[in-house]
Tab-separated table of C-alpha atoms in Angstrom:
chain	number	residue	atom	x	y	z
A	1185	UNK	CA	-60.357	24.823	37.902
A	1186	UNK	CA	-58.833	27.380	39.925
A	1187	UNK	CA	-57.585	25.839	43.364
A	1188	UNK	CA	-57.064	22.447	41.547
A	1189	UNK	CA	-54.099	19.995	40.475
A	1190	UNK	CA	-54.898	19.553	37.202
A	1191	UNK	CA	-53.941	15.490	36.140
A	1192	UNK	CA	-52.189	14.741	32.530
A	1193	UNK	CA	-51.129	11.242	32.830
A	1194	UNK	CA	-48.699	10.821	36.141
A	1195	UNK	CA	-47.839	14.541	35.860
A	1196	UNK	CA	-49.576	17.098	38.332
A	1197	UNK	CA	-49.362	19.917	36.032
A	1198	UNK	CA	-48.815	22.760	38.946
A	1199	UNK	CA	-48.783	26.013	36.508
A	1200	UNK	CA	-48.531	27.645	33.168
A	1201	UNK	CA	-44.882	26.960	31.985
A	1202	UNK	CA	-44.957	22.695	33.475
A	1203	UNK	CA	-44.506	20.769	30.229
A	1204	UNK	CA	-47.303	18.189	30.226
A	1205	UNK	CA	-45.219	15.294	28.261
A	1206	UNK	CA	-42.729	14.173	30.737
A	1207	UNK	CA	-39.890	12.819	29.212
A	1208	UNK	CA	-40.561	14.483	26.305
A	1209	UNK	CA	-36.739	14.528	24.107
A	1210	UNK	CA	-34.383	17.495	24.969
A	1211	UNK	CA	-34.680	20.544	22.232
A	1212	UNK	CA	-31.715	20.647	19.704
A	1213	UNK	CA	-29.969	23.646	19.924
A	1214	UNK	CA	-27.822	24.089	16.933
A	1215	UNK	CA	-25.849	27.538	15.847
A	1216	UNK	CA	-24.523	26.465	12.545
A	1217	UNK	CA	-24.751	23.097	10.869
A	1218	UNK	CA	-22.582	21.562	7.913
A	1219	UNK	CA	-23.061	22.131	3.914
A	1220	UNK	CA	-21.728	20.045	1.126
A	1221	UNK	CA	-18.073	20.412	0.669
A	1222	UNK	CA	-16.210	20.239	-2.897
A	1223	UNK	CA	-12.683	18.991	-2.933
A	1224	UNK	CA	-9.907	17.383	-4.922
A	1225	UNK	CA	-8.550	14.375	-4.880
A	1226	UNK	CA	-6.312	13.537	-2.221
A	1227	UNK	CA	-7.966	17.203	-0.774
A	1228	UNK	CA	-9.696	16.820	2.894
A	1229	UNK	CA	-13.401	18.022	3.624
A	1230	UNK	CA	-14.844	19.287	6.291
A	1231	UNK	CA	-18.518	19.013	7.705
A	1232	UNK	CA	-18.868	21.253	11.107
A	1233	UNK	CA	-21.738	20.987	13.717
A	1234	UNK	CA	-22.068	23.991	16.376
A	1235	UNK	CA	-23.972	24.383	19.231
A	1236	UNK	CA	-23.713	20.299	19.833
A	1237	UNK	CA	-21.229	17.853	20.436
A	1238	UNK	CA	-22.434	14.554	21.584
A	1239	UNK	CA	-23.191	13.508	17.777
A	1240	UNK	CA	-22.632	10.343	16.012
A	1241	UNK	CA	-21.807	10.926	12.213
A	1242	UNK	CA	-23.050	8.862	9.376
A	1243	UNK	CA	-22.212	8.160	5.942
A	1244	UNK	CA	-24.260	6.517	2.698
A	1245	UNK	CA	-21.507	5.463	0.658
A	1246	UNK	CA	-24.903	4.448	-2.166
A	1247	UNK	CA	-26.220	1.698	0.571
A	1248	UNK	CA	-27.683	3.263	3.062
A	1249	UNK	CA	-26.505	5.049	6.119
A	1250	UNK	CA	-23.805	3.789	8.666
A	1251	UNK	CA	-21.765	4.981	11.273
A	1252	UNK	CA	-18.752	6.583	9.907
A	1253	UNK	CA	-15.883	3.943	10.058
A	1254	UNK	CA	-12.229	4.019	11.818
A	1255	UNK	CA	-10.717	3.756	7.903
A	1256	UNK	CA	-7.906	6.321	8.100
A	1257	UNK	CA	-9.886	8.614	5.989
A	1258	UNK	CA	-12.434	10.028	8.655
A	1259	UNK	CA	-11.846	11.625	11.732
A	1260	UNK	CA	-13.811	13.699	14.313
A	1261	UNK	CA	-12.616	16.720	16.175
A	1262	UNK	CA	-15.273	17.369	19.208
A	1263	UNK	CA	-14.784	20.421	21.407
A	1264	UNK	CA	-17.765	21.405	24.419
A	1265	UNK	CA	-19.809	22.688	21.719
A	1266	UNK	CA	-19.146	21.891	18.122
A	1267	UNK	CA	-18.536	18.437	16.832
A	1268	UNK	CA	-16.440	18.635	12.805
A	1269	UNK	CA	-16.296	15.305	10.439
A	1270	UNK	CA	-12.722	15.647	8.333
A	1271	UNK	CA	-12.658	13.691	5.343
A	1272	UNK	CA	-9.074	13.514	4.324
A	1273	UNK	CA	-7.277	11.616	1.321
A	1274	UNK	CA	-10.059	11.691	-0.426
A	1275	UNK	CA	-10.402	9.315	-3.149
A	1276	UNK	CA	-11.878	10.067	-6.875
A	1277	UNK	CA	-14.828	6.818	-5.878
A	1278	UNK	CA	-15.982	8.875	-2.718
A	1279	UNK	CA	-18.153	11.364	-4.873
A	1280	UNK	CA	-21.256	11.568	-4.125
A	1281	UNK	CA	-21.168	9.940	-0.407
A	1282	UNK	CA	-23.676	11.460	1.436
A	1283	UNK	CA	-22.935	12.534	5.353
A	1284	UNK	CA	-25.530	13.348	8.174
A	1285	UNK	CA	-25.092	13.198	12.065
A	1286	UNK	CA	-27.253	11.812	14.491
A	1287	UNK	CA	-28.245	13.003	17.955
A	1288	UNK	CA	-29.444	10.506	20.333
A	1289	UNK	CA	-32.844	8.891	19.087
A	1290	UNK	CA	-33.870	12.702	18.466
A	1291	UNK	CA	-32.492	14.088	15.523
A	1292	UNK	CA	-31.079	13.584	12.210
A	1293	UNK	CA	-29.633	16.046	10.618
A	1294	UNK	CA	-30.412	16.902	6.290
A	1295	UNK	CA	-27.746	14.965	4.518
A	1296	UNK	CA	-24.998	17.016	2.673
A	1297	UNK	CA	-22.560	15.701	0.109
A	1298	UNK	CA	-18.767	15.575	-0.399
A	1299	UNK	CA	-18.015	16.103	-3.841
A	1300	UNK	CA	-14.740	15.463	-5.529
A	1301	UNK	CA	-13.839	17.482	-8.335
A	1302	UNK	CA	-12.529	15.919	-11.176
A	1303	UNK	CA	-8.402	17.142	-12.085
A	1304	UNK	CA	-8.450	19.223	-15.985
A	1305	UNK	CA	-5.707	18.164	-17.975
A	1306	UNK	CA	-3.494	21.129	-19.230
A	1307	UNK	CA	-2.127	20.726	-22.475
A	1308	UNK	CA	1.135	22.448	-23.078
A	1309	UNK	CA	3.214	22.297	-26.633
A	1310	UNK	CA	5.554	25.043	-27.641
A	1311	UNK	CA	4.728	24.558	-31.260
A	1312	UNK	CA	0.855	25.064	-30.931
A	1313	UNK	CA	-0.536	27.401	-33.056
A	1314	UNK	CA	-4.520	27.736	-31.994
A	1315	UNK	CA	-5.843	30.045	-28.905
A	1316	UNK	CA	-3.913	28.696	-25.756
A	1317	UNK	CA	-6.483	27.823	-23.920
A	1318	UNK	CA	-4.928	24.359	-22.677
A	1319	UNK	CA	-8.036	22.681	-23.507
A	1320	UNK	CA	-6.402	20.016	-26.591
A	1321	UNK	CA	-3.196	20.078	-28.230
A	1322	UNK	CA	-4.024	22.373	-31.390
A	1323	UNK	CA	-4.833	24.865	-28.301
A	1324	UNK	CA	-1.800	24.304	-25.849
A	1325	UNK	CA	-0.193	26.567	-23.893
A	1326	UNK	CA	2.840	27.331	-26.066
A	1327	UNK	CA	4.836	28.267	-22.424
A	1328	UNK	CA	4.665	26.189	-19.210
A	1329	UNK	CA	3.945	29.264	-16.895
A	1330	UNK	CA	0.509	30.967	-18.246
A	1331	UNK	CA	-0.752	26.895	-17.736
A	1332	UNK	CA	-0.163	26.925	-14.413
A	1333	UNK	CA	-0.961	30.068	-13.664
A	1334	UNK	CA	-4.705	29.478	-15.466
A	1335	UNK	CA	-4.872	25.541	-14.490
A	1336	UNK	CA	-7.501	24.882	-11.927
A	1337	UNK	CA	-7.579	24.601	-8.199
A	1338	UNK	CA	-7.144	20.896	-7.843
């Protein structure tokens, strides 16, 4: 082969570093990918990708993946090298929604989940005689201040 051109399809291989698959997809370079997110009802979740900004976000609400709707709950913030999907005013019915992104026809990410944490009821009764955990009326806190301090994140 020394001194001879090597032909692969319509392309001529002229060296060790030339790709033989002319027209192949451009490599995807990601420096950060989104994780599943947990939020409270009426909260906000953010799914972020770094390394690419020209991508399409998709959601599966239980009927298969579709592009994220323009519904006032979802919006995308894009920079030169990143894209972040914000899900705002999250509803309890959105628990379990799956999100992913695509880059052209070349790459589809692994889906990540939106988890909507339920609100916990905390009981307060000035006359309760139980262990003051707030778990039920018998074990209610006897003062509002410790109930607020020990309440859940939602």
